[in-house]
Amino acid sequence: MSWVAGVVHSIIFPGSGAGSQLALSHGPPNGEAQLTIHHRRSLLEHLRDQLAVDWWGHHGIAHWARVRANGLMLARDTGANRHVVELFAFFHDARRINEYDDEDHGARGGTLAKRLKGRYFDATDDEMDLLAYACTHHSDGMTQADPTVLTCWDADRLDLGRVGITPNPKYLGTKAARTEASMAKANQRAEAWCDAFDERRRRQG
């Protein structure tokens, strides 16, 4: 799994050098908040330590990294708040208690984000409202919402390839997610993880 860890690291920690920042500046009306690499690492370490499911599993760090990558890709066209999109990627499954049916996991993820605000990241009240709503309802199948929320949901749904499901454009809320290019790019990320996950299970016997 070492090369997979390297890929995840490169997605979440682009660039190099302590204290450098990921370029998430997006200007009004989407705010200026962004996570430094230092704060991102600290946040993820905290989330890892409290995570109840497999860190490398279907709803763990590799999934979060792909959701983040998908969301920031879509945000270029949807105008979504990129700070909310990144936080959603890290929190939406962070409070799962199993890999299957866990009806309230999204709401618990949103509650966790509220508890950790100010400790690992900053966000406006409006951003926190969007984040909580996106986390709470990301498994409900809705396709009508604020563009930032829809971007979060589509970023997650575009990663269904990791469980052998091809995303249905009918259930994607943004035009950007429904393009062949977006779906192909997201599916490519998911398939690469599937290959690594299967290899890991074979090695573990």
Coordinates of C-alpha atoms in Angstrom, one line a residue:
M1 CA 0.0 0.0 0.0
S2 CA 3.0 2.3 0.2
W3 CA 2.5 3.7 -3.4
V4 CA -1.2 4.3 -2.6
A5 CA -0.2 6.2 0.4
G6 CA 2.0 8.3 -1.8
V7 CA -0.8 9.0 -4.2
V8 CA -3.1 10.0 -1.4
H9 CA -0.4 12.2 0.1
S10 CA 0.2 14.0 -3.2
I11 CA -3.6 14.7 -3.7
I12 CA -4.0 16.1 -0.2
F13 CA -0.6 17.7 0.3
P14 CA 0.3 19.1 -3.1
G15 CA 3.5 21.1 -3.3
S16 CA 6.3 20.9 -0.8
G17 CA 7.8 22.8 2.1
A18 CA 6.6 23.2 5.7
G19 CA 4.0 25.9 6.0
S20 CA 3.3 26.2 2.3
Q21 CA -0.3 26.6 1.3
L22 CA -2.6 24.9 -1.2
A23 CA -3.9 27.6 -3.5
L24 CA -7.6 27.6 -2.5
S25 CA -8.1 31.4 -2.8
H26 CA -11.3 32.0 -4.7
G27 CA -12.3 35.6 -4.0
P28 CA -15.8 37.0 -3.2
P29 CA -18.4 35.7 -2.7
N30 CA -16.7 32.4 -1.8
G31 CA -14.5 33.7 1.0
E32 CA -10.7 33.5 1.4
A33 CA -10.4 30.7 4.0
Q34 CA -8.0 27.9 3.3
L35 CA -6.3 25.1 5.1
T36 CA -2.5 25.2 5.3
I37 CA -0.7 22.0 4.8
H38 CA 0.2 22.0 8.5
H39 CA -3.5 22.3 9.6
R40 CA -4.6 19.8 7.0
R41 CA -2.2 17.2 8.4
S42 CA -3.2 17.9 12.0
L43 CA -6.9 17.6 11.1
L44 CA -6.4 14.4 9.3
E45 CA -4.4 12.9 12.1
H46 CA -7.2 13.7 14.5
L47 CA -9.8 12.2 12.2
R48 CA -7.7 9.1 11.7
D49 CA -7.4 8.6 15.4
Q50 CA -11.2 8.7 16.0
L51 CA -12.3 6.9 12.8
A52 CA -14.3 3.7 13.5
V53 CA -13.9 2.1 10.0
D54 CA -10.9 1.1 8.0
W55 CA -8.6 4.1 7.3
W56 CA -7.7 2.5 4.0
G57 CA -11.2 1.2 3.3
H58 CA -14.2 2.2 1.1
H59 CA -15.0 5.2 3.3
G60 CA -11.5 6.1 4.5
I61 CA -8.7 8.5 3.6
A62 CA -8.3 7.4 0.0
H63 CA -12.0 8.0 -0.6
W64 CA -11.8 11.4 1.1
A65 CA -8.8 12.3 -1.1
R66 CA -10.7 11.4 -4.3
V67 CA -13.8 13.3 -3.1
R68 CA -11.6 16.3 -2.5
A69 CA -10.0 16.0 -5.9
N70 CA -13.4 15.6 -7.6
G71 CA -14.9 18.5 -5.8
L72 CA -12.1 21.0 -6.5
M73 CA -12.2 19.8 -10.2
L74 CA -16.0 20.6 -10.3
A75 CA -15.6 23.9 -8.4
R76 CA -13.8 25.5 -11.3
D77 CA -17.1 25.4 -13.2
T78 CA -19.7 25.4 -10.5
G79 CA -18.3 28.4 -8.5
A80 CA -18.6 26.4 -5.3
N81 CA -16.9 27.5 -2.1
R82 CA -13.7 25.5 -2.3
H83 CA -13.0 25.7 1.5
V84 CA -16.4 24.0 2.2
V85 CA -15.8 21.4 -0.6
E86 CA -12.4 20.4 1.0
L87 CA -13.9 20.3 4.5
F88 CA -16.8 18.2 3.2
A89 CA -14.4 15.7 1.7
F90 CA -12.8 15.2 5.1
F91 CA -15.9 15.2 7.4
H92 CA -18.7 13.6 5.4
D93 CA -17.7 10.0 6.3
A94 CA -15.5 10.7 9.3
R95 CA -18.1 9.5 11.8
R96 CA -19.1 6.3 10.2
I97 CA -19.5 3.3 12.5
N98 CA -19.6 0.8 9.7
E99 CA -19.1 0.5 5.9
Y100 CA -22.7 -0.3 5.2
D101 CA -26.0 1.2 6.5
D102 CA -25.3 4.1 8.9
E103 CA -28.2 6.5 8.5
D104 CA -26.9 9.3 10.7
H105 CA -23.2 9.3 9.9
G106 CA -23.4 12.4 7.8
A107 CA -25.1 14.4 10.5
R108 CA -22.5 13.2 13.0
G109 CA -19.7 14.3 10.6
G110 CA -21.2 17.8 10.5
T111 CA -21.4 17.9 14.3
L112 CA -17.8 16.9 14.5
A113 CA -16.8 19.7 12.1
K114 CA -18.6 22.2 14.4
R115 CA -16.6 20.9 17.4
L116 CA -13.3 21.1 15.6
K117 CA -13.8 24.6 14.1
G118 CA -11.3 27.0 15.6
R119 CA -9.0 24.1 16.6
Y120 CA -7.9 22.8 13.1
F121 CA -9.6 25.2 10.7
D122 CA -11.6 28.4 10.5
A123 CA -14.8 29.0 8.6
T124 CA -17.6 31.6 8.5
D125 CA -21.1 30.8 9.9
D126 CA -22.4 30.6 6.4
E127 CA -19.7 28.1 5.4
M128 CA -20.4 26.0 8.4
D129 CA -24.1 25.9 7.6
L130 CA -23.3 24.8 4.1
L131 CA -20.9 22.1 5.4
A132 CA -23.4 20.8 7.9
Y133 CA -26.2 20.6 5.4
A134 CA -23.9 18.9 2.8
C135 CA -22.7 16.3 5.3
T136 CA -26.1 15.6 6.8
H137 CA -27.9 15.0 3.4
H138 CA -25.1 13.6 1.2
S139 CA -26.7 10.1 1.2
D140 CA -30.2 11.2 0.6
G141 CA -30.1 11.3 -3.2
M142 CA -31.2 14.9 -3.6
T143 CA -30.1 16.9 -6.7
Q144 CA -31.5 20.4 -5.8
A145 CA -29.5 22.6 -3.4
D146 CA -27.0 25.4 -3.2
P147 CA -24.2 25.1 -5.9
T148 CA -21.6 24.4 -3.2
V149 CA -23.7 21.7 -1.6
L150 CA -24.4 20.1 -5.0
T151 CA -20.7 20.2 -5.8
C152 CA -20.0 18.3 -2.5
W153 CA -22.6 15.7 -3.2
D154 CA -21.5 15.2 -6.8
A155 CA -17.8 14.9 -5.8
D156 CA -18.9 12.0 -3.5
R157 CA -21.2 10.3 -6.0
L158 CA -18.5 10.5 -8.7
D159 CA -16.5 8.1 -6.6
L160 CA -19.0 5.3 -6.7
G161 CA -16.7 3.4 -9.1
R162 CA -14.8 2.3 -6.0
V163 CA -17.7 -0.1 -5.2
G164 CA -18.3 -1.1 -8.8
I165 CA -21.1 1.4 -9.5
T166 CA -21.0 3.7 -12.5
P167 CA -22.4 7.1 -11.5
N168 CA -25.8 7.8 -13.1
P169 CA -25.9 11.4 -14.5
K170 CA -29.6 11.4 -13.4
Y171 CA -28.4 11.6 -9.8
L172 CA -25.8 14.3 -10.4
G173 CA -26.9 17.8 -9.6
T174 CA -24.3 19.9 -11.5
K175 CA -23.8 20.1 -15.2
A176 CA -20.0 20.0 -14.6
A177 CA -20.3 16.5 -13.0
R178 CA -22.4 15.1 -15.8
T179 CA -19.7 15.8 -18.5
E180 CA -17.9 12.7 -19.9
A181 CA -14.6 14.2 -19.0
S182 CA -15.5 14.6 -15.3
M183 CA -17.0 11.2 -15.0
A184 CA -14.0 9.6 -16.8
K185 CA -11.5 11.4 -14.6
A186 CA -13.3 10.4 -11.4
N187 CA -13.7 6.8 -12.5
Q188 CA -10.1 6.6 -13.3
R189 CA -9.2 7.6 -9.8
A190 CA -11.6 5.1 -8.3
E191 CA -10.4 2.2 -10.5
A192 CA -6.8 2.8 -9.5
W193 CA -7.8 2.5 -5.8
C194 CA -9.8 -0.6 -6.5
D195 CA -6.7 -2.3 -8.0
A196 CA -4.6 -1.3 -5.0
F197 CA -7.4 -2.4 -2.5
D198 CA -7.7 -5.8 -4.1
E199 CA -4.0 -6.3 -4.0
R200 CA -3.9 -5.4 -0.3
R201 CA -6.6 -8.0 0.4
R202 CA -4.7 -10.6 -1.5
R203 CA -1.5 -9.9 0.4
Q204 CA -3.3 -10.1 3.7
G205 CA -4.7 -13.5 2.8

